[in-house]
Amino acid sequence: MTVELVILAPLIGLLLGAVVLVGRVQASRADLEGAARVAARDLSIARDPQAATGEVRRDAEVSLEVGSPTCRSMTFTPTISFTEVSVSIACVVDL
């Protein structure tokens, strides 16, 4: 019985760690997708998208809670053309 416990305890710990890791990454991914979608929408409806970029970036930082474990640091890359607006956001997740 003791041998089985010694063998299974680390495996159960690794499995639990993997579940927490996947959960944190997926939660962060969902937050990032939502923030990028809102940022792109806000830039697309702005009268001057270039001028609104700073405010939209600050809004994304607030919504993602930059500095928290789910987003330690953020990169914000808007691509604005005459017909299309896209936003790429990346965060460093503290695992």
Coordinates of C-alpha atoms in Angstrom, one line a residue:
M1 CA 0.0 0.0 0.0
T2 CA 2.8 2.4 0.9
V3 CA 4.7 1.7 -2.3
E4 CA 1.5 2.4 -4.4
L5 CA 1.0 5.7 -2.6
V6 CA 4.7 6.7 -3.1
I7 CA 4.3 5.9 -6.8
L8 CA 0.9 7.5 -7.4
A9 CA 1.2 10.7 -5.3
P10 CA 3.7 12.4 -7.6
L11 CA 1.6 11.4 -10.7
I12 CA -1.6 12.8 -9.1
G13 CA 0.4 16.0 -8.3
L14 CA 1.6 16.4 -11.9
L15 CA -2.0 15.8 -13.2
L16 CA -3.4 18.4 -10.8
G17 CA -0.6 20.9 -11.9
A18 CA -1.4 20.2 -15.6
V19 CA -5.1 20.9 -15.0
V20 CA -4.3 24.2 -13.3
L21 CA -1.9 25.2 -16.0
V22 CA -4.4 24.5 -18.8
G23 CA -7.2 26.3 -17.0
R24 CA -5.1 29.4 -16.4
V25 CA -3.9 29.5 -20.0
Q26 CA -7.4 29.0 -21.4
A27 CA -8.9 31.7 -19.1
S28 CA -6.2 34.1 -20.2
R29 CA -6.8 33.2 -23.9
A30 CA -10.5 33.9 -23.6
D31 CA -9.8 37.3 -21.9
L32 CA -7.3 38.2 -24.6
E33 CA -9.7 37.3 -27.5
G34 CA -12.4 39.5 -25.9
A35 CA -10.0 42.4 -25.3
A36 CA -8.7 42.2 -28.9
R37 CA -12.3 42.1 -30.3
V38 CA -13.4 45.1 -28.2
A39 CA -10.2 47.1 -29.1
A40 CA -10.7 46.4 -32.9
R41 CA -14.3 47.4 -32.7
D42 CA -13.5 50.6 -30.8
L43 CA -10.8 51.5 -33.3
S44 CA -13.1 50.8 -36.3
I45 CA -15.8 53.1 -35.0
A46 CA -13.5 55.9 -34.0
R47 CA -13.4 59.0 -36.2
D48 CA -9.6 59.0 -36.1
P49 CA -8.3 55.5 -35.3
Q50 CA -4.7 56.6 -35.1
A51 CA -5.6 59.1 -32.4
A52 CA -7.8 56.7 -30.5
T53 CA -5.1 54.0 -30.3
G54 CA -3.7 55.2 -26.9
E55 CA -7.1 55.2 -25.3
V56 CA -8.0 51.8 -26.7
R57 CA -4.7 50.4 -25.4
R58 CA -5.4 51.8 -21.9
D59 CA -8.9 50.3 -22.0
A60 CA -7.4 46.9 -23.0
E61 CA -4.8 47.1 -20.1
V62 CA -7.6 47.8 -17.6
S63 CA -9.8 45.0 -18.9
L64 CA -6.9 42.5 -18.8
E65 CA -5.6 43.7 -15.5
V66 CA -2.1 44.0 -16.7
G67 CA 0.3 43.1 -13.8
S68 CA -2.0 40.3 -12.5
P69 CA -1.0 36.6 -12.7
T70 CA -3.2 36.1 -15.8
C71 CA -1.4 39.0 -17.7
R72 CA 2.0 40.0 -16.3
S73 CA 2.9 42.2 -19.4
M74 CA 1.0 43.1 -22.5
T75 CA 2.0 43.9 -26.1
F76 CA -0.6 45.7 -28.2
T77 CA -0.2 45.9 -32.0
P78 CA -2.9 47.6 -34.0
T79 CA -3.0 47.4 -37.8
I80 CA -5.0 50.2 -39.3
S81 CA -5.6 50.5 -43.0
F82 CA -8.2 52.4 -45.0
T83 CA -10.6 49.4 -45.2
E84 CA -9.6 47.2 -42.2
V85 CA -8.7 47.4 -38.6
S86 CA -7.1 44.5 -36.7
V87 CA -5.6 44.3 -33.2
S88 CA -3.1 41.7 -31.9
I89 CA -2.7 41.5 -28.1
A90 CA -0.3 39.2 -26.3
C91 CA 0.2 38.6 -22.6
V92 CA 2.8 36.9 -20.5
V93 CA 0.9 34.5 -18.2
D94 CA 2.4 33.6 -14.8
L95 CA 2.2 29.9 -14.4

